[in-house]
Amino acid sequence: MITLESLFIDAPSLTANTEVSEVIPFLNQHDYSHLALVDSDNKWVGTIATDVLYDVDETEKIANLQYRVESFFVYTTDDLAKMADAFILNTCNLLPVLDEDMHLKGMLPKTALTENLLESTFLTEPGTTLILEVRSEAYSLSTVVQLVESNNAKLLGILVLQTKDHKTQLLLRLNQKNIEAIIQDFRRFDFEIISQHDEDLHQNKLIEHSNYLNKFLNL
């Protein structure tokens, strides 16, 4: 069985005393967006974009860059959907994973999570796939879950397919075949329905249905 820890990569952690020159060799070999900053007890302090490290003198210490520290992470107890959201919302490809005491447990690369999501069972369980789009600033995972569950349906899984031009496109896997009421509720909350559904009364004719999941896999 795949565990979260098995997906972590061996990335260097930064401390206040770390010199930029110490991590440049790693960054030159790996195209990662961020590294984690920790204290002497391996407690998470923040996250620094690797672009920042390239912009300063290599003799600079991280302590002098703390004004550039960002604050995003996920917990080991978070589900895969929440982790996927964190990658999208923070425009990163490497994510700090913390325990409940805020200690850094590891760094999760986006590629590993994506592969794990696509191999998960929610894509093969019986149900309906719904693809929708919403303004990125209006997207909320809790809203999506609430709209689904208020119609006595279950959200089997969710993937963030892409974020482009301030819009986020989502793939939902639902346990119901008839999702007309769910579609109408999403529209009331300004979600645009991208996928084609026979029971959708807002559709006046059949259109060519693109295979969005295959498009995502081939990006």
JSON list of C-alpha atoms in Angstrom, two decimals:
[
{"chain": "A", "resi": 1, "resn": "MET", "atom": "CA", "xyz": [0.00, 0.00, 0.00]},
{"chain": "A", "resi": 2, "resn": "ILE", "atom": "CA", "xyz": [1.26, 3.49, -0.85]},
{"chain": "A", "resi": 3, "resn": "THR", "atom": "CA", "xyz": [1.73, 5.69, 2.22]},
{"chain": "A", "resi": 4, "resn": "LEU", "atom": "CA", "xyz": [2.04, 9.45, 2.30]},
{"chain": "A", "resi": 5, "resn": "GLU", "atom": "CA", "xyz": [5.57, 9.19, 3.68]},
{"chain": "A", "resi": 6, "resn": "SER", "atom": "CA", "xyz": [6.65, 7.06, 0.73]},
{"chain": "A", "resi": 7, "resn": "LEU", "atom": "CA", "xyz": [5.83, 9.97, -1.59]},
{"chain": "A", "resi": 8, "resn": "PHE", "atom": "CA", "xyz": [8.15, 12.42, 0.16]},
{"chain": "A", "resi": 9, "resn": "ILE", "atom": "CA", "xyz": [11.39, 13.47, -1.52]},
{"chain": "A", "resi": 10, "resn": "ASP", "atom": "CA", "xyz": [14.76, 14.07, 0.06]},
{"chain": "A", "resi": 11, "resn": "ALA", "atom": "CA", "xyz": [14.79, 17.88, -0.09]},
{"chain": "A", "resi": 12, "resn": "PRO", "atom": "CA", "xyz": [16.99, 20.05, 2.13]},
{"chain": "A", "resi": 13, "resn": "SER", "atom": "CA", "xyz": [15.31, 22.03, 4.90]},
{"chain": "A", "resi": 14, "resn": "LEU", "atom": "CA", "xyz": [16.39, 25.60, 5.55]},
{"chain": "A", "resi": 15, "resn": "THR", "atom": "CA", "xyz": [17.26, 27.06, 8.93]},
{"chain": "A", "resi": 16, "resn": "ALA", "atom": "CA", "xyz": [18.02, 30.64, 9.90]},
{"chain": "A", "resi": 17, "resn": "ASN", "atom": "CA", "xyz": [21.75, 29.85, 9.72]},
{"chain": "A", "resi": 18, "resn": "THR", "atom": "CA", "xyz": [21.65, 28.14, 6.32]},
{"chain": "A", "resi": 19, "resn": "GLU", "atom": "CA", "xyz": [23.64, 29.90, 3.61]},
{"chain": "A", "resi": 20, "resn": "VAL", "atom": "CA", "xyz": [22.01, 30.07, 0.20]},
{"chain": "A", "resi": 21, "resn": "SER", "atom": "CA", "xyz": [25.11, 28.45, -1.32]},
{"chain": "A", "resi": 22, "resn": "GLU", "atom": "CA", "xyz": [24.34, 25.25, 0.61]},
{"chain": "A", "resi": 23, "resn": "VAL", "atom": "CA", "xyz": [21.11, 24.56, -1.31]},
{"chain": "A", "resi": 24, "resn": "ILE", "atom": "CA", "xyz": [21.95, 25.93, -4.76]},
{"chain": "A", "resi": 25, "resn": "PRO", "atom": "CA", "xyz": [23.44, 22.59, -5.94]},
{"chain": "A", "resi": 26, "resn": "PHE", "atom": "CA", "xyz": [20.15, 20.85, -5.08]},
{"chain": "A", "resi": 27, "resn": "LEU", "atom": "CA", "xyz": [18.11, 23.53, -6.82]},
{"chain": "A", "resi": 28, "resn": "ASN", "atom": "CA", "xyz": [20.27, 23.31, -9.93]},
{"chain": "A", "resi": 29, "resn": "GLN", "atom": "CA", "xyz": [19.39, 19.62, -10.21]},
{"chain": "A", "resi": 30, "resn": "HIS", "atom": "CA", "xyz": [15.69, 19.86, -9.36]},
{"chain": "A", "resi": 31, "resn": "ASP", "atom": "CA", "xyz": [13.07, 22.28, -10.62]},
{"chain": "A", "resi": 32, "resn": "TYR", "atom": "CA", "xyz": [11.19, 22.79, -7.34]},
{"chain": "A", "resi": 33, "resn": "SER", "atom": "CA", "xyz": [9.31, 25.95, -6.50]},
{"chain": "A", "resi": 34, "resn": "HIS", "atom": "CA", "xyz": [9.73, 26.13, -2.71]},
{"chain": "A", "resi": 35, "resn": "LEU", "atom": "CA", "xyz": [11.71, 24.85, 0.26]},
{"chain": "A", "resi": 36, "resn": "ALA", "atom": "CA", "xyz": [10.68, 24.65, 3.90]},
{"chain": "A", "resi": 37, "resn": "LEU", "atom": "CA", "xyz": [12.16, 26.75, 6.69]},
{"chain": "A", "resi": 38, "resn": "VAL", "atom": "CA", "xyz": [12.40, 25.05, 10.11]},
{"chain": "A", "resi": 39, "resn": "ASP", "atom": "CA", "xyz": [13.82, 25.83, 13.55]},
{"chain": "A", "resi": 40, "resn": "SER", "atom": "CA", "xyz": [16.36, 23.79, 15.52]},
{"chain": "A", "resi": 41, "resn": "ASP", "atom": "CA", "xyz": [13.61, 21.35, 16.59]},
{"chain": "A", "resi": 42, "resn": "ASN", "atom": "CA", "xyz": [12.48, 20.77, 12.99]},
{"chain": "A", "resi": 43, "resn": "LYS", "atom": "CA", "xyz": [9.37, 22.81, 13.65]},
{"chain": "A", "resi": 44, "resn": "TRP", "atom": "CA", "xyz": [7.99, 24.49, 10.55]},
{"chain": "A", "resi": 45, "resn": "VAL", "atom": "CA", "xyz": [8.57, 28.25, 10.35]},
{"chain": "A", "resi": 46, "resn": "GLY", "atom": "CA", "xyz": [7.56, 28.99, 6.77]},
{"chain": "A", "resi": 47, "resn": "THR", "atom": "CA", "xyz": [8.15, 28.32, 3.10]},
{"chain": "A", "resi": 48, "resn": "ILE", "atom": "CA", "xyz": [10.52, 30.18, 0.79]},
{"chain": "A", "resi": 49, "resn": "ALA", "atom": "CA", "xyz": [10.25, 30.34, -2.99]},
{"chain": "A", "resi": 50, "resn": "THR", "atom": "CA", "xyz": [13.38, 29.07, -4.70]},
{"chain": "A", "resi": 51, "resn": "ASP", "atom": "CA", "xyz": [13.29, 32.07, -7.05]},
{"chain": "A", "resi": 52, "resn": "VAL", "atom": "CA", "xyz": [14.12, 34.21, -4.03]},
{"chain": "A", "resi": 53, "resn": "LEU", "atom": "CA", "xyz": [17.26, 32.17, -3.36]},
{"chain": "A", "resi": 54, "resn": "TYR", "atom": "CA", "xyz": [18.50, 32.71, -6.90]},
{"chain": "A", "resi": 55, "resn": "ASP", "atom": "CA", "xyz": [17.92, 36.46, -6.60]},
{"chain": "A", "resi": 56, "resn": "VAL", "atom": "CA", "xyz": [20.30, 37.01, -3.67]},
{"chain": "A", "resi": 57, "resn": "ASP", "atom": "CA", "xyz": [24.01, 36.57, -3.09]},
{"chain": "A", "resi": 58, "resn": "GLU", "atom": "CA", "xyz": [24.94, 32.95, -2.35]},
{"chain": "A", "resi": 59, "resn": "THR", "atom": "CA", "xyz": [26.64, 34.02, 0.87]},
{"chain": "A", "resi": 60, "resn": "GLU", "atom": "CA", "xyz": [23.35, 35.38, 2.21]},
{"chain": "A", "resi": 61, "resn": "LYS", "atom": "CA", "xyz": [21.90, 33.63, 5.24]},
{"chain": "A", "resi": 62, "resn": "ILE", "atom": "CA", "xyz": [18.26, 32.60, 5.33]},
{"chain": "A", "resi": 63, "resn": "ALA", "atom": "CA", "xyz": [17.81, 34.67, 8.49]},
{"chain": "A", "resi": 64, "resn": "ASN", "atom": "CA", "xyz": [18.12, 37.77, 6.33]},
{"chain": "A", "resi": 65, "resn": "LEU", "atom": "CA", "xyz": [15.36, 36.55, 3.99]},
{"chain": "A", "resi": 66, "resn": "GLN", "atom": "CA", "xyz": [12.62, 35.92, 6.51]},
{"chain": "A", "resi": 67, "resn": "TYR", "atom": "CA", "xyz": [10.62, 38.86, 5.16]},
{"chain": "A", "resi": 68, "resn": "ARG", "atom": "CA", "xyz": [10.18, 36.72, 2.00]},
{"chain": "A", "resi": 69, "resn": "VAL", "atom": "CA", "xyz": [8.76, 33.74, 3.89]},
{"chain": "A", "resi": 70, "resn": "GLU", "atom": "CA", "xyz": [5.35, 32.45, 2.78]},
{"chain": "A", "resi": 71, "resn": "SER", "atom": "CA", "xyz": [2.87, 30.60, 4.96]},
{"chain": "A", "resi": 72, "resn": "PHE", "atom": "CA", "xyz": [1.34, 27.51, 3.41]},
{"chain": "A", "resi": 73, "resn": "PHE", "atom": "CA", "xyz": [1.47, 23.80, 4.23]},
{"chain": "A", "resi": 74, "resn": "VAL", "atom": "CA", "xyz": [-0.73, 20.74, 4.68]},
{"chain": "A", "resi": 75, "resn": "TYR", "atom": "CA", "xyz": [-1.12, 18.29, 7.54]},
{"chain": "A", "resi": 76, "resn": "THR", "atom": "CA", "xyz": [-0.41, 14.57, 7.36]},
{"chain": "A", "resi": 77, "resn": "THR", "atom": "CA", "xyz": [-4.10, 14.06, 8.20]},
{"chain": "A", "resi": 78, "resn": "ASP", "atom": "CA", "xyz": [-5.39, 16.12, 5.24]},
{"chain": "A", "resi": 79, "resn": "ASP", "atom": "CA", "xyz": [-7.06, 14.22, 2.41]},
{"chain": "A", "resi": 80, "resn": "LEU", "atom": "CA", "xyz": [-5.68, 14.10, -1.11]},
{"chain": "A", "resi": 81, "resn": "ALA", "atom": "CA", "xyz": [-8.18, 16.63, -2.42]},
{"chain": "A", "resi": 82, "resn": "LYS", "atom": "CA", "xyz": [-7.08, 19.25, 0.12]},
{"chain": "A", "resi": 83, "resn": "MET", "atom": "CA", "xyz": [-3.44, 18.62, -0.75]},
{"chain": "A", "resi": 84, "resn": "ALA", "atom": "CA", "xyz": [-4.22, 19.01, -4.45]},
{"chain": "A", "resi": 85, "resn": "ASP", "atom": "CA", "xyz": [-5.96, 22.32, -3.68]},
{"chain": "A", "resi": 86, "resn": "ALA", "atom": "CA", "xyz": [-2.88, 23.55, -1.80]},
{"chain": "A", "resi": 87, "resn": "PHE", "atom": "CA", "xyz": [-0.68, 22.98, -4.85]},
{"chain": "A", "resi": 88, "resn": "ILE", "atom": "CA", "xyz": [-3.03, 24.93, -7.08]},
{"chain": "A", "resi": 89, "resn": "LEU", "atom": "CA", "xyz": [-3.81, 27.81, -4.73]},
{"chain": "A", "resi": 90, "resn": "ASN", "atom": "CA", "xyz": [-0.15, 28.42, -3.86]},
{"chain": "A", "resi": 91, "resn": "THR", "atom": "CA", "xyz": [1.27, 27.88, -7.36]},
{"chain": "A", "resi": 92, "resn": "CYS", "atom": "CA", "xyz": [3.86, 25.43, -6.10]},
{"chain": "A", "resi": 93, "resn": "ASN", "atom": "CA", "xyz": [5.17, 21.98, -7.00]},
{"chain": "A", "resi": 94, "resn": "LEU", "atom": "CA", "xyz": [6.64, 21.07, -3.61]},
{"chain": "A", "resi": 95, "resn": "LEU", "atom": "CA", "xyz": [4.58, 21.21, -0.44]},
{"chain": "A", "resi": 96, "resn": "PRO", "atom": "CA", "xyz": [5.56, 21.01, 3.26]},
{"chain": "A", "resi": 97, "resn": "VAL", "atom": "CA", "xyz": [3.66, 18.31, 5.16]},
{"chain": "A", "resi": 98, "resn": "LEU", "atom": "CA", "xyz": [3.38, 18.82, 8.94]},
{"chain": "A", "resi": 99, "resn": "ASP", "atom": "CA", "xyz": [2.19, 16.80, 11.89]},
{"chain": "A", "resi": 100, "resn": "GLU", "atom": "CA", "xyz": [-0.29, 18.18, 14.41]},
{"chain": "A", "resi": 101, "resn": "ASP", "atom": "CA", "xyz": [2.56, 19.74, 16.41]},
{"chain": "A", "resi": 102, "resn": "MET", "atom": "CA", "xyz": [3.76, 21.68, 13.33]},
{"chain": "A", "resi": 103, "resn": "HIS", "atom": "CA", "xyz": [6.89, 19.56, 12.87]},
{"chain": "A", "resi": 104, "resn": "LEU", "atom": "CA", "xyz": [7.99, 19.05, 9.28]},
{"chain": "A", "resi": 105, "resn": "LYS", "atom": "CA", "xyz": [7.41, 15.42, 8.30]},
{"chain": "A", "resi": 106, "resn": "GLY", "atom": "CA", "xyz": [8.46, 15.73, 4.69]},
{"chain": "A", "resi": 107, "resn": "MET", "atom": "CA", "xyz": [8.17, 17.52, 1.36]},
{"chain": "A", "resi": 108, "resn": "LEU", "atom": "CA", "xyz": [5.53, 16.29, -1.06]},
{"chain": "A", "resi": 109, "resn": "PRO", "atom": "CA", "xyz": [6.10, 16.82, -4.81]},
{"chain": "A", "resi": 110, "resn": "LYS", "atom": "CA", "xyz": [3.10, 17.58, -6.98]},
{"chain": "A", "resi": 111, "resn": "THR", "atom": "CA", "xyz": [3.97, 14.84, -9.47]},
{"chain": "A", "resi": 112, "resn": "ALA", "atom": "CA", "xyz": [3.82, 12.14, -6.80]},
{"chain": "A", "resi": 113, "resn": "LEU", "atom": "CA", "xyz": [0.45, 13.32, -5.56]},
{"chain": "A", "resi": 114, "resn": "THR", "atom": "CA", "xyz": [-0.96, 13.55, -9.08]},
{"chain": "A", "resi": 115, "resn": "GLU", "atom": "CA", "xyz": [0.08, 9.99, -9.88]},
{"chain": "A", "resi": 116, "resn": "ASN", "atom": "CA", "xyz": [-1.42, 8.76, -6.62]},
{"chain": "A", "resi": 117, "resn": "LEU", "atom": "CA", "xyz": [-4.70, 10.56, -7.27]},
{"chain": "A", "resi": 118, "resn": "LEU", "atom": "CA", "xyz": [-5.05, 9.12, -10.75]},
{"chain": "A", "resi": 119, "resn": "GLU", "atom": "CA", "xyz": [-4.45, 5.60, -9.42]},
{"chain": "A", "resi": 120, "resn": "SER", "atom": "CA", "xyz": [-7.00, 6.01, -6.62]},
{"chain": "A", "resi": 121, "resn": "THR", "atom": "CA", "xyz": [-10.23, 4.03, -6.70]},
{"chain": "A", "resi": 122, "resn": "PHE", "atom": "CA", "xyz": [-12.62, 6.98, -6.97]},
{"chain": "A", "resi": 123, "resn": "LEU", "atom": "CA", "xyz": [-12.08, 7.13, -10.73]},
{"chain": "A", "resi": 124, "resn": "THR", "atom": "CA", "xyz": [-13.19, 3.50, -11.15]},
{"chain": "A", "resi": 125, "resn": "GLU", "atom": "CA", "xyz": [-16.05, 3.35, -8.66]},
{"chain": "A", "resi": 126, "resn": "PRO", "atom": "CA", "xyz": [-19.61, 3.38, -10.12]},
{"chain": "A", "resi": 127, "resn": "GLY", "atom": "CA", "xyz": [-20.97, 6.89, -10.42]},
{"chain": "A", "resi": 128, "resn": "THR", "atom": "CA", "xyz": [-20.96, 10.05, -12.51]},
{"chain": "A", "resi": 129, "resn": "THR", "atom": "CA", "xyz": [-18.13, 12.36, -13.48]},
{"chain": "A", "resi": 130, "resn": "LEU", "atom": "CA", "xyz": [-18.93, 16.08, -13.40]},
{"chain": "A", "resi": 131, "resn": "ILE", "atom": "CA", "xyz": [-16.51, 18.69, -14.74]},
{"chain": "A", "resi": 132, "resn": "LEU", "atom": "CA", "xyz": [-17.13, 22.30, -13.83]},
{"chain": "A", "resi": 133, "resn": "GLU", "atom": "CA", "xyz": [-15.37, 25.65, -13.80]},
{"chain": "A", "resi": 134, "resn": "VAL", "atom": "CA", "xyz": [-15.48, 28.55, -11.37]},
{"chain": "A", "resi": 135, "resn": "ARG", "atom": "CA", "xyz": [-13.60, 31.78, -10.75]},
{"chain": "A", "resi": 136, "resn": "SER", "atom": "CA", "xyz": [-10.49, 30.86, -8.76]},
{"chain": "A", "resi": 137, "resn": "GLU", "atom": "CA", "xyz": [-11.15, 33.42, -6.04]},
{"chain": "A", "resi": 138, "resn": "ALA", "atom": "CA", "xyz": [-14.65, 31.98, -5.55]},
{"chain": "A", "resi": 139, "resn": "TYR", "atom": "CA", "xyz": [-13.55, 28.34, -5.35]},
{"chain": "A", "resi": 140, "resn": "SER", "atom": "CA", "xyz": [-14.07, 26.64, -2.00]},
{"chain": "A", "resi": 141, "resn": "LEU", "atom": "CA", "xyz": [-13.77, 22.91, -1.36]},
{"chain": "A", "resi": 142, "resn": "SER", "atom": "CA", "xyz": [-16.28, 23.15, 1.49]},
{"chain": "A", "resi": 143, "resn": "THR", "atom": "CA", "xyz": [-18.85, 24.74, -0.86]},
{"chain": "A", "resi": 144, "resn": "VAL", "atom": "CA", "xyz": [-18.42, 21.95, -3.39]},
{"chain": "A", "resi": 145, "resn": "VAL", "atom": "CA", "xyz": [-18.88, 19.28, -0.72]},
{"chain": "A", "resi": 146, "resn": "GLN", "atom": "CA", "xyz": [-21.92, 21.07, 0.75]},
{"chain": "A", "resi": 147, "resn": "LEU", "atom": "CA", "xyz": [-23.65, 21.39, -2.65]},
{"chain": "A", "resi": 148, "resn": "VAL", "atom": "CA", "xyz": [-23.15, 17.70, -3.35]},
{"chain": "A", "resi": 149, "resn": "GLU", "atom": "CA", "xyz": [-24.15, 16.40, 0.06]},
{"chain": "A", "resi": 150, "resn": "SER", "atom": "CA", "xyz": [-27.21, 18.68, 0.33]},
{"chain": "A", "resi": 151, "resn": "ASN", "atom": "CA", "xyz": [-28.65, 16.64, -2.55]},
{"chain": "A", "resi": 152, "resn": "ASN", "atom": "CA", "xyz": [-28.13, 13.37, -0.66]},
{"chain": "A", "resi": 153, "resn": "ALA", "atom": "CA", "xyz": [-25.18, 12.46, -2.86]},
{"chain": "A", "resi": 154, "resn": "LYS", "atom": "CA", "xyz": [-21.63, 11.51, -1.94]},
{"chain": "A", "resi": 155, "resn": "LEU", "atom": "CA", "xyz": [-18.46, 13.06, -3.33]},
{"chain": "A", "resi": 156, "resn": "LEU", "atom": "CA", "xyz": [-16.21, 10.09, -4.16]},
{"chain": "A", "resi": 157, "resn": "GLY", "atom": "CA", "xyz": [-13.30, 12.30, -5.16]},
{"chain": "A", "resi": 158, "resn": "ILE", "atom": "CA", "xyz": [-12.20, 15.59, -6.66]},
{"chain": "A", "resi": 159, "resn": "LEU", "atom": "CA", "xyz": [-9.35, 16.67, -8.92]},
{"chain": "A", "resi": 160, "resn": "VAL", "atom": "CA", "xyz": [-8.26, 20.20, -9.76]},
{"chain": "A", "resi": 161, "resn": "LEU", "atom": "CA", "xyz": [-7.66, 19.85, -13.51]},
{"chain": "A", "resi": 162, "resn": "GLN", "atom": "CA", "xyz": [-6.22, 23.28, -14.14]},
{"chain": "A", "resi": 163, "resn": "THR", "atom": "CA", "xyz": [-6.14, 26.89, -13.05]},
{"chain": "A", "resi": 164, "resn": "LYS", "atom": "CA", "xyz": [-5.93, 29.36, -15.93]},
{"chain": "A", "resi": 165, "resn": "ASP", "atom": "CA", "xyz": [-7.04, 32.93, -16.58]},
{"chain": "A", "resi": 166, "resn": "HIS", "atom": "CA", "xyz": [-8.31, 33.23, -12.99]},
{"chain": "A", "resi": 167, "resn": "LYS", "atom": "CA", "xyz": [-10.56, 30.20, -13.41]},
{"chain": "A", "resi": 168, "resn": "THR", "atom": "CA", "xyz": [-10.28, 26.80, -11.75]},
{"chain": "A", "resi": 169, "resn": "GLN", "atom": "CA", "xyz": [-11.54, 23.66, -13.48]},
{"chain": "A", "resi": 170, "resn": "LEU", "atom": "CA", "xyz": [-12.60, 20.73, -11.31]},
{"chain": "A", "resi": 171, "resn": "LEU", "atom": "CA", "xyz": [-13.40, 17.08, -11.93]},
{"chain": "A", "resi": 172, "resn": "LEU", "atom": "CA", "xyz": [-15.87, 15.60, -9.43]},
{"chain": "A", "resi": 173, "resn": "ARG", "atom": "CA", "xyz": [-16.76, 11.94, -9.07]},
{"chain": "A", "resi": 174, "resn": "LEU", "atom": "CA", "xyz": [-20.25, 11.47, -7.61]},
{"chain": "A", "resi": 175, "resn": "ASN", "atom": "CA", "xyz": [-21.99, 8.29, -6.47]},
{"chain": "A", "resi": 176, "resn": "GLN", "atom": "CA", "xyz": [-25.27, 9.15, -8.22]},
{"chain": "A", "resi": 177, "resn": "LYS", "atom": "CA", "xyz": [-26.28, 8.76, -11.85]},
{"chain": "A", "resi": 178, "resn": "ASN", "atom": "CA", "xyz": [-29.03, 11.40, -11.84]},
{"chain": "A", "resi": 179, "resn": "ILE", "atom": "CA", "xyz": [-27.33, 14.66, -10.95]},
{"chain": "A", "resi": 180, "resn": "GLU", "atom": "CA", "xyz": [-29.74, 17.20, -12.44]},
{"chain": "A", "resi": 181, "resn": "ALA", "atom": "CA", "xyz": [-30.48, 18.81, -9.06]},
{"chain": "A", "resi": 182, "resn": "ILE", "atom": "CA", "xyz": [-26.78, 18.99, -8.25]},
{"chain": "A", "resi": 183, "resn": "ILE", "atom": "CA", "xyz": [-26.04, 20.67, -11.57]},
{"chain": "A", "resi": 184, "resn": "GLN", "atom": "CA", "xyz": [-28.73, 23.28, -10.96]},
{"chain": "A", "resi": 185, "resn": "ASP", "atom": "CA", "xyz": [-27.34, 24.04, -7.50]},
{"chain": "A", "resi": 186, "resn": "PHE", "atom": "CA", "xyz": [-23.83, 24.50, -8.89]},
{"chain": "A", "resi": 187, "resn": "ARG", "atom": "CA", "xyz": [-25.17, 26.92, -11.48]},
{"chain": "A", "resi": 188, "resn": "ARG", "atom": "CA", "xyz": [-26.87, 28.95, -8.77]},
{"chain": "A", "resi": 189, "resn": "PHE", "atom": "CA", "xyz": [-23.44, 29.35, -7.18]},
{"chain": "A", "resi": 190, "resn": "ASP", "atom": "CA", "xyz": [-21.91, 30.54, -10.48]},
{"chain": "A", "resi": 191, "resn": "PHE", "atom": "CA", "xyz": [-20.20, 27.28, -11.42]},
{"chain": "A", "resi": 192, "resn": "GLU", "atom": "CA", "xyz": [-20.09, 26.64, -15.17]},
{"chain": "A", "resi": 193, "resn": "ILE", "atom": "CA", "xyz": [-20.84, 23.05, -16.16]},
{"chain": "A", "resi": 194, "resn": "ILE", "atom": "CA", "xyz": [-18.20, 21.89, -18.65]},
{"chain": "A", "resi": 195, "resn": "SER", "atom": "CA", "xyz": [-19.12, 18.22, -19.07]},
{"chain": "A", "resi": 196, "resn": "GLN", "atom": "CA", "xyz": [-22.17, 17.05, -21.03]},
{"chain": "A", "resi": 197, "resn": "HIS", "atom": "CA", "xyz": [-25.06, 15.30, -19.24]},
{"chain": "A", "resi": 198, "resn": "ASP", "atom": "CA", "xyz": [-28.25, 13.96, -20.81]},
{"chain": "A", "resi": 199, "resn": "GLU", "atom": "CA", "xyz": [-30.33, 14.98, -17.81]},
{"chain": "A", "resi": 200, "resn": "ASP", "atom": "CA", "xyz": [-29.07, 18.57, -17.86]},
{"chain": "A", "resi": 201, "resn": "LEU", "atom": "CA", "xyz": [-32.12, 20.63, -18.89]},
{"chain": "A", "resi": 202, "resn": "HIS", "atom": "CA", "xyz": [-29.95, 23.64, -19.74]},
{"chain": "A", "resi": 203, "resn": "GLN", "atom": "CA", "xyz": [-28.44, 21.83, -22.70]},
{"chain": "A", "resi": 204, "resn": "ASN", "atom": "CA", "xyz": [-30.44, 22.27, -25.91]},
{"chain": "A", "resi": 205, "resn": "LYS", "atom": "CA", "xyz": [-28.43, 19.90, -28.09]},
{"chain": "A", "resi": 206, "resn": "LEU", "atom": "CA", "xyz": [-25.63, 17.39, -27.86]},
{"chain": "A", "resi": 207, "resn": "ILE", "atom": "CA", "xyz": [-22.13, 18.73, -28.34]},
{"chain": "A", "resi": 208, "resn": "GLU", "atom": "CA", "xyz": [-18.88, 16.99, -28.91]},
{"chain": "A", "resi": 209, "resn": "HIS", "atom": "CA", "xyz": [-17.78, 15.73, -25.51]},
{"chain": "A", "resi": 210, "resn": "SER", "atom": "CA", "xyz": [-14.04, 16.20, -24.96]},
{"chain": "A", "resi": 211, "resn": "ASN", "atom": "CA", "xyz": [-12.21, 13.68, -22.80]},
{"chain": "A", "resi": 212, "resn": "TYR", "atom": "CA", "xyz": [-11.04, 16.11, -20.10]},
{"chain": "A", "resi": 213, "resn": "LEU", "atom": "CA", "xyz": [-9.48, 13.47, -17.92]},
{"chain": "A", "resi": 214, "resn": "ASN", "atom": "CA", "xyz": [-7.28, 12.21, -20.76]},
{"chain": "A", "resi": 215, "resn": "LYS", "atom": "CA", "xyz": [-6.34, 15.81, -21.51]},
{"chain": "A", "resi": 216, "resn": "PHE", "atom": "CA", "xyz": [-5.25, 16.20, -17.89]},
{"chain": "A", "resi": 217, "resn": "LEU", "atom": "CA", "xyz": [-3.22, 12.99, -18.01]},
{"chain": "A", "resi": 218, "resn": "ASN", "atom": "CA", "xyz": [-1.45, 14.11, -21.17]},
{"chain": "A", "resi": 219, "resn": "LEU", "atom": "CA", "xyz": [-0.47, 17.59, -19.94]}
]
